[in-house]
Each structure stands twice: as C-alpha cells, then as structure tokens.
Tab-separated table of C-alpha atoms in Angstrom:
chain	number	residue	atom	x	y	z
A	1	MET	CA	13.617	72.034	9.721
A	2	ASN	CA	9.971	72.850	9.068
A	3	LEU	CA	6.820	73.730	10.947
A	4	ASP	CA	5.714	70.096	11.191
A	5	ASP	CA	8.969	69.175	12.947
A	6	LEU	CA	8.427	71.917	15.516
A	7	ALA	CA	4.815	70.865	15.964
A	8	ASP	CA	5.888	67.252	16.602
A	9	PHE	CA	8.442	68.470	19.131
A	10	ALA	CA	5.782	70.517	20.939
A	11	ILE	CA	3.419	67.521	21.017
A	12	VAL	CA	6.036	65.196	22.514
A	13	ALA	CA	7.065	67.822	25.072
A	14	ALA	CA	3.469	68.582	26.062
A	15	ASN	CA	2.692	64.882	26.541
A	16	GLY	CA	5.826	64.106	28.503
A	17	GLY	CA	7.269	61.558	26.109
A	18	PHE	CA	6.961	59.603	22.895
A	19	SER	CA	4.594	56.886	24.168
A	20	GLN	CA	2.053	59.378	25.475
A	21	ALA	CA	2.325	61.511	22.327
A	22	SER	CA	1.824	58.403	20.190
A	23	ARG	CA	-1.356	57.481	22.070
A	24	MET	CA	-2.669	61.032	21.857
A	25	THR	CA	-2.011	61.488	18.127
A	26	GLY	CA	-2.453	57.920	16.890
A	27	ARG	CA	0.926	58.129	15.158
A	28	PRO	CA	3.666	55.507	15.542
A	29	LYS	CA	6.124	56.130	18.344
A	30	ALA	CA	9.028	55.356	16.004
A	31	SER	CA	7.841	58.000	13.542
A	32	LEU	CA	7.709	60.683	16.217
A	33	SER	CA	11.099	59.673	17.538
A	34	ARG	CA	12.608	59.878	14.062
A	35	LYS	CA	11.164	63.353	13.488
A	36	ILE	CA	12.632	64.604	16.756
A	37	MET	CA	16.043	63.130	15.903
A	38	GLU	CA	15.932	64.921	12.545
A	39	LEU	CA	15.085	68.183	14.304
A	40	GLU	CA	17.931	67.689	16.788
A	41	THR	CA	20.321	67.059	13.884
A	42	ALA	CA	19.134	70.178	12.080
A	43	LEU	CA	19.557	72.326	15.195
A	44	GLY	CA	22.763	70.675	16.370
A	45	VAL	CA	21.492	70.230	19.949
A	46	ARG	CA	19.871	67.479	21.987
A	47	LEU	CA	16.273	68.380	22.863
A	48	PHE	CA	15.380	65.393	25.057
A	49	ASP	CA	17.260	63.251	27.547
A	50	ARG	CA	16.036	59.720	26.843
A	51	GLY	CA	16.095	57.239	29.709
A	52	PRO	CA	14.914	53.613	29.753
A	53	ARG	CA	11.601	54.617	31.314
A	54	SER	CA	11.338	58.371	30.951
A	55	VAL	CA	11.995	61.257	28.613
A	56	ARG	CA	12.622	64.802	29.766
A	57	LEU	CA	13.477	68.074	28.102
A	58	THR	CA	17.055	69.253	28.103
A	59	GLU	CA	17.823	72.888	28.882
A	60	GLU	CA	17.944	73.555	25.127
A	61	GLY	CA	14.628	71.742	24.667
A	62	THR	CA	12.997	73.815	27.384
A	63	THR	CA	14.232	77.017	25.755
A	64	LEU	CA	12.912	75.950	22.361
A	65	LEU	CA	9.513	75.009	23.775
A	66	GLU	CA	9.190	78.387	25.497
A	67	ARG	CA	10.008	80.197	22.258
A	68	ILE	CA	7.692	78.264	19.912
A	69	SER	CA	4.569	77.534	21.999
A	70	GLY	CA	3.030	80.961	21.502
A	71	PRO	CA	3.884	81.386	17.802
A	72	LEU	CA	2.688	77.858	16.932
A	73	HIS	CA	-0.616	78.527	18.643
A	74	GLU	CA	-1.003	81.789	16.731
A	75	ILE	CA	-0.268	80.091	13.402
A	76	TYR	CA	-2.841	77.375	14.002
A	77	ASP	CA	-5.417	79.936	15.112
A	78	ALA	CA	-4.824	82.009	11.999
A	79	ALA	CA	-5.101	78.952	9.751
A	80	ALA	CA	-8.320	77.873	11.446
A	81	VAL	CA	-9.865	81.294	10.939
A	82	LEU	CA	-8.752	81.700	7.336
A	83	ARG	CA	-9.109	78.167	5.985
A	84	ASP	CA	-12.125	78.058	3.706
A	85	GLY	CA	-13.461	81.198	5.340
A	86	ARG	CA	-14.368	79.114	8.393
A	87	THR	CA	-16.100	81.118	11.134
A	88	LYS	CA	-17.956	78.423	13.055
A	89	PRO	CA	-16.543	77.855	16.568
A	90	HIS	CA	-14.631	74.582	16.664
A	91	GLY	CA	-11.555	72.869	18.067
A	92	GLN	CA	-10.077	72.830	21.554
A	93	LEU	CA	-10.518	75.882	23.793
A	94	ARG	CA	-8.028	76.000	26.668
A	95	ILE	CA	-9.265	78.064	29.616
A	96	ASN	CA	-7.626	78.864	32.953
A	97	VAL	CA	-9.774	80.038	35.863
A	98	PRO	CA	-9.192	80.915	39.545
A	99	THR	CA	-9.789	78.051	41.970
A	100	LEU	CA	-12.809	79.592	43.692
A	101	PHE	CA	-14.495	80.496	40.391
A	102	GLY	CA	-13.837	76.977	39.181
A	103	GLN	CA	-15.373	75.430	42.284
A	104	MET	CA	-18.384	77.726	42.404
A	105	ILE	CA	-19.577	78.113	38.838
A	106	MET	CA	-17.226	76.924	36.087
A	107	GLY	CA	-18.667	73.407	35.944
A	108	GLN	CA	-22.133	74.709	35.152
A	109	LEU	CA	-20.816	77.285	32.679
A	110	ALA	CA	-18.667	74.686	30.905
A	111	ALA	CA	-21.597	72.287	30.536
A	112	GLU	CA	-23.901	74.964	29.158
A	113	PHE	CA	-21.250	76.184	26.722
A	114	ALA	CA	-20.529	72.630	25.569
A	115	LEU	CA	-24.213	72.090	24.831
A	116	ALA	CA	-24.425	75.349	22.898
A	117	TYR	CA	-21.178	74.732	20.945
A	118	PRO	CA	-20.698	70.955	20.541
A	119	ASP	CA	-17.809	71.417	18.073
A	120	VAL	CA	-15.718	73.174	20.735
A	121	LYS	CA	-13.884	70.923	23.190
A	122	LEU	CA	-13.187	72.685	26.470
A	123	ALA	CA	-9.981	72.034	28.392
A	124	VAL	CA	-10.288	73.867	31.724
A	125	THR	CA	-7.619	74.195	34.412
A	126	SER	CA	-8.182	75.751	37.824
A	127	GLU	CA	-5.400	77.382	39.837
A	128	ASP	CA	-4.622	80.670	41.510
A	129	ARG	CA	-1.241	81.416	39.951
A	130	THR	CA	-1.109	83.826	37.011
A	131	VAL	CA	-0.524	81.613	33.986
A	132	ASP	CA	1.309	82.849	30.879
A	133	LEU	CA	-1.382	82.527	28.214
A	134	VAL	CA	0.978	82.776	25.254
A	135	ASN	CA	3.824	80.531	26.362
A	136	GLU	CA	1.582	77.987	28.098
A	137	GLY	CA	-0.816	77.768	25.179
A	138	TYR	CA	-4.023	79.028	26.796
A	139	ASP	CA	-6.743	80.679	24.741
A	140	ILE	CA	-8.564	82.397	27.596
A	141	ALA	CA	-8.044	83.224	31.260
A	142	ILE	CA	-10.560	84.431	33.805
A	143	ARG	CA	-8.956	86.632	36.423
A	144	VAL	CA	-10.056	88.647	39.439
A	145	ASN	CA	-9.003	92.315	39.426
A	146	PRO	CA	-6.184	91.760	36.891
A	147	GLU	CA	-3.310	94.175	36.506
A	148	PRO	CA	-3.289	96.099	33.196
A	149	SER	CA	-1.256	94.287	30.531
A	150	LEU	CA	-0.200	95.070	26.983
A	151	ASP	CA	-0.141	91.336	26.239
A	152	LEU	CA	-3.797	90.697	27.107
A	153	VAL	CA	-7.130	92.160	26.080
A	154	GLY	CA	-10.652	91.450	27.258
A	155	ARG	CA	-13.459	92.808	29.340
A	156	CYS	CA	-15.025	92.742	32.774
A	157	PHE	CA	-18.030	90.413	32.684
A	158	ALA	CA	-19.098	90.446	36.351
A	159	ARG	CA	-18.663	92.424	39.534
A	160	ASP	CA	-19.124	90.963	42.995
A	161	ASP	CA	-19.626	92.934	46.213
A	162	VAL	CA	-17.538	92.110	49.272
A	163	LEU	CA	-19.735	91.749	52.371
A	164	ILE	CA	-18.908	91.656	56.061
A	165	VAL	CA	-20.746	88.567	57.358
A	166	SER	CA	-21.104	86.299	60.373
A	167	LEU	CA	-23.543	83.866	61.949
A	168	ALA	CA	-26.805	85.523	62.969
A	169	SER	CA	-26.241	84.414	66.587
A	170	PHE	CA	-22.755	85.929	66.549
A	171	ALA	CA	-24.111	89.232	65.243
A	172	ASP	CA	-26.864	89.247	67.891
A	173	HIS	CA	-24.303	88.611	70.622
A	174	ILE	CA	-22.083	91.410	69.362
A	175	GLN	CA	-24.984	93.872	69.175
A	176	LYS	CA	-26.385	92.952	72.615
A	177	ASN	CA	-23.011	93.341	74.275
A	178	ASP	CA	-21.956	96.307	72.149
A	179	ILE	CA	-18.591	94.644	71.599
A	180	THR	CA	-17.849	96.874	68.609
A	181	VAL	CA	-17.476	99.674	71.125
A	182	GLN	CA	-16.164	97.793	74.179
A	183	LYS	CA	-13.502	95.720	72.419
A	184	PRO	CA	-12.420	94.814	68.871
A	185	LEU	CA	-14.559	92.533	66.738
A	186	PRO	CA	-12.972	89.063	66.287
A	187	VAL	CA	-12.531	88.355	62.582
A	188	VAL	CA	-11.183	85.716	60.214
A	189	VAL	CA	-8.953	86.943	57.386
A	190	ARG	CA	-7.580	85.483	54.181
A	191	GLY	CA	-3.839	85.195	53.720
A	192	LEU	CA	-1.279	86.204	56.317
A	193	MET	CA	-2.342	87.487	59.718
A	194	THR	CA	-2.875	91.197	59.192
A	195	THR	CA	-2.075	94.104	61.476
A	196	GLN	CA	-5.169	95.909	60.225
A	197	THR	CA	-7.294	97.220	63.112
A	198	ILE	CA	-10.314	98.755	61.358
A	199	TRP	CA	-12.928	97.569	58.869
A	200	GLN	CA	-15.234	100.064	57.225
A	201	ILE	CA	-18.822	99.230	56.311
A	202	ALA	CA	-19.644	101.301	53.229
A	203	GLY	CA	-21.384	104.517	54.177
A	204	THR	CA	-21.261	103.886	57.951
A	205	THR	CA	-18.847	104.125	60.853
A	206	ALA	CA	-15.666	102.115	61.217
A	207	ILE	CA	-15.457	98.907	63.240
A	208	ASP	CA	-12.463	98.042	65.395
A	209	ILE	CA	-11.341	94.488	64.602
A	210	GLN	CA	-9.041	91.840	66.019
A	211	PRO	CA	-7.864	89.189	63.515
A	212	ILE	CA	-7.891	85.850	65.358
A	213	LEU	CA	-7.476	83.414	62.463
A	214	ALA	CA	-5.791	83.622	59.034
A	215	LEU	CA	-6.587	81.058	56.326
A	216	PRO	CA	-5.272	80.673	52.765
A	217	THR	CA	-8.537	80.485	50.783
A	218	LEU	CA	-11.908	82.209	50.841
A	219	SER	CA	-13.678	78.842	51.022
A	220	MET	CA	-11.806	78.055	54.230
A	221	VAL	CA	-12.650	81.490	55.631
A	222	ARG	CA	-16.343	80.824	54.912
A	223	ASP	CA	-16.209	77.446	56.637
A	224	ALA	CA	-14.562	79.002	59.684
A	225	VAL	CA	-17.154	81.766	59.925
A	226	LEU	CA	-19.930	79.155	59.839
A	227	THR	CA	-18.588	77.788	63.144
A	228	GLY	CA	-19.326	81.125	64.834
A	229	ILE	CA	-15.692	82.019	65.539
A	230	GLY	CA	-16.016	85.539	64.168
A	231	ALA	CA	-16.898	87.752	61.230
A	232	ALA	CA	-15.221	87.936	57.814
A	233	LYS	CA	-15.153	89.731	54.485
A	234	LEU	CA	-16.470	87.429	51.757
A	235	PRO	CA	-17.649	87.878	48.148
A	236	ARG	CA	-21.408	87.705	47.673
A	237	LEU	CA	-21.064	84.984	45.024
A	238	LEU	CA	-19.458	82.615	47.529
A	239	ILE	CA	-22.035	83.070	50.280
A	240	ALA	CA	-25.252	83.729	48.329
A	241	ALA	CA	-26.754	80.379	49.349
A	242	ASP	CA	-25.736	80.884	53.000
A	243	LEU	CA	-27.382	84.318	53.073
A	244	ALA	CA	-30.560	83.007	51.419
A	245	ALA	CA	-30.787	80.118	53.902
A	246	GLY	CA	-30.103	82.343	56.896
A	247	ARG	CA	-26.883	80.563	57.830
A	248	LEU	CA	-25.027	83.856	57.533
A	249	VAL	CA	-26.127	87.472	57.874
A	250	SER	CA	-24.558	90.513	56.278
A	251	TRP	CA	-23.491	93.486	58.347
A	252	GLY	CA	-23.288	95.458	55.135
A	253	PRO	CA	-20.978	95.869	52.134
A	254	SER	CA	-17.330	96.442	52.886
A	255	SER	CA	-15.815	99.690	51.733
A	256	ASP	CA	-13.356	97.575	49.718
A	257	GLN	CA	-13.649	97.835	45.966
A	258	PRO	CA	-15.940	95.180	44.433
A	259	SER	CA	-14.198	92.174	42.900
A	260	GLU	CA	-14.137	92.388	39.107
A	261	LEU	CA	-14.083	89.233	37.004
A	262	TRP	CA	-12.368	89.660	33.646
A	263	VAL	CA	-12.179	87.336	30.654
A	264	LEU	CA	-8.875	87.832	28.833
A	265	HIS	CA	-7.106	86.522	25.743
A	266	PRO	CA	-3.698	87.308	24.179
A	267	SER	CA	-3.661	90.657	22.386
A	268	LYS	CA	-1.134	89.449	19.788
A	269	ARG	CA	-3.214	86.455	18.762
A	270	LEU	CA	-6.190	86.428	16.406
A	271	ALA	CA	-9.444	86.176	18.339
A	272	SER	CA	-10.787	82.972	16.815
A	273	ALA	CA	-14.448	82.120	16.514
A	274	LYS	CA	-14.264	79.878	19.593
A	275	ILE	CA	-12.797	82.696	21.709
A	276	LYS	CA	-15.419	85.166	20.500
A	277	ALA	CA	-18.153	82.625	21.188
A	278	PHE	CA	-17.025	82.076	24.779
A	279	MET	CA	-16.717	85.791	25.500
A	280	GLN	CA	-20.180	86.428	24.089
A	281	PHE	CA	-21.468	83.486	26.128
A	282	LEU	CA	-20.197	85.082	29.349
A	283	GLU	CA	-21.815	88.403	28.433
A	284	GLU	CA	-25.137	86.609	28.028
A	285	LYS	CA	-24.747	84.746	31.340
A	286	PHE	CA	-23.846	87.934	33.216
A	287	PRO	CA	-25.962	90.570	31.454
A	288	ASN	CA	-25.921	93.282	34.111
A	289	THR	CA	-22.218	94.127	34.002
A	290	LEU	CA	-20.653	96.639	31.661
A	291	GLY	CA	-16.963	96.144	30.911
C-alpha cells in the first residue's frame, strides 16, 4: 500500500464510482479498478460494493475515507507549497459559504477573485450546515458568528448591523395609531415561533412584540415584510437595496450583537498561497473591519 493507492481510492469515492473517476482523471477505468483491488487485498477488507450499475462505499470504505481525506489534503498542500519553492497561488480552492452570503455576494466575489488569480480554480458550495473542513476536504469556510474552535483559525472580515425594519406605510400606521403602546407590534421571525415579547432598539425604549409568522430563512422573512404583514429584524447587507429604494424603512438598529462574518481554514493544515490570497482578497474587499 502506498500514497498513490490511497489517493486513487479517495478519487473514486469522491466521484461516486469508477466511470466518473475515469472521466475526471482521464485514466482508464480498468486501471483504477485494479488499483482499488490491490488496496483491498493489502488491507484485507472490501472498500466498495460493486453492483451492475452502481458502486458504493462499504462501512470499511467509509471509515477509511474519513480517516485519510484530511491527511491527504494536508500532504498535497505541503507539497504544493514546498515544490520548487512555489508561492504563486494555483490549483483548486474549495470554499463553503452560508446560503444567504452565497446568494447575496459570493458570485461577484468569486468572479473578481478568478480574474485576479486565473491559476486558482474556485469550487464553491453554499449551505447552512457546519461542514467539517478537514474531513470533507474544504480549504476555506465563511461562517457567521462561529463558535471558537481549536481546529480552525481565521479572522473576522466584515460586521453587519441587524436592523428592525418594515414598510414605510406600516411604520406610519403604527406611529399614527400608537400601536407600540396600545398593543404588541406584529413581527415576522426567523426559525421557530418564539415566545419572545420584547424587542429593544439600541439606545431607546423597548417595544412589545407579537410574532405572527415564523419562516426558515432571512430571505423569506424579507419577502414577507415587503408585503406589509409586520416588522422584522434583518441584516443590513440583505436589505441595503430595499432601504436605498425606500421599499423598507429602518426603525433603528436592534440591540442584538452585529453579525460577524469570519473566513476560516484548518489550523493543522499549511496555509497555502491560494488560501492566503483569498483571505487577503477579502480584507481588501471589506477594508473597514478589523478582525
């Protein structure tokens, strides 16, 4: 067993089978299959269940993939950095971002980075679960208010205020009828329906609220508020265009802590030139945040 055998195994597993791995690498399917059989013989276990139309990892294969994905990535990163003293950003850069960040700004950022670093090929995924950077083979993750971790290092590159907003007509109606005093303010919330009864505008008095609608994403909350159903707490980044166009008005910043956007990479992996380039790129795009 050698490193090449493990690398071939990881390629077949990542591509879901020998045919896909053959197309991706340009190597014969029979050659890849032979290498995997040799690895299975060396380990004394079956790594793949081979059907007439599909190939899937066995339990032993899944365990092996989980154990080698991170170390293989680290080895290739180290070789890329050290080989011939190479420091120019190059190769594939796998990035995971939150869904809202991906929808709002990642497309523009990715295009600008690709133009600035044509030798780096971006592979971006967008989802709200917390991915395992090491075991899933990611180079970088962007996260909102991440929990401290010994496995990850990075910096805050942007902060975004949370505003209490509504339609202008809704705000006028509330103020004219003094509903904030007479009865709770109808609001839309993200996530499960909350029992919270008070929202605090930073530096001012509290507002009694009545949650009337709970939605799973901030984008959906924004769309609901634009119908005039109620007020909501939304990040400035999401509603900047609505505020500028007058579609929404801000009642003021919420007393909630601002959302912090962090760019993170594995602490146990060498920070390659491509990772350093992307982190510096974000600092340049968001120059007014210290982190």
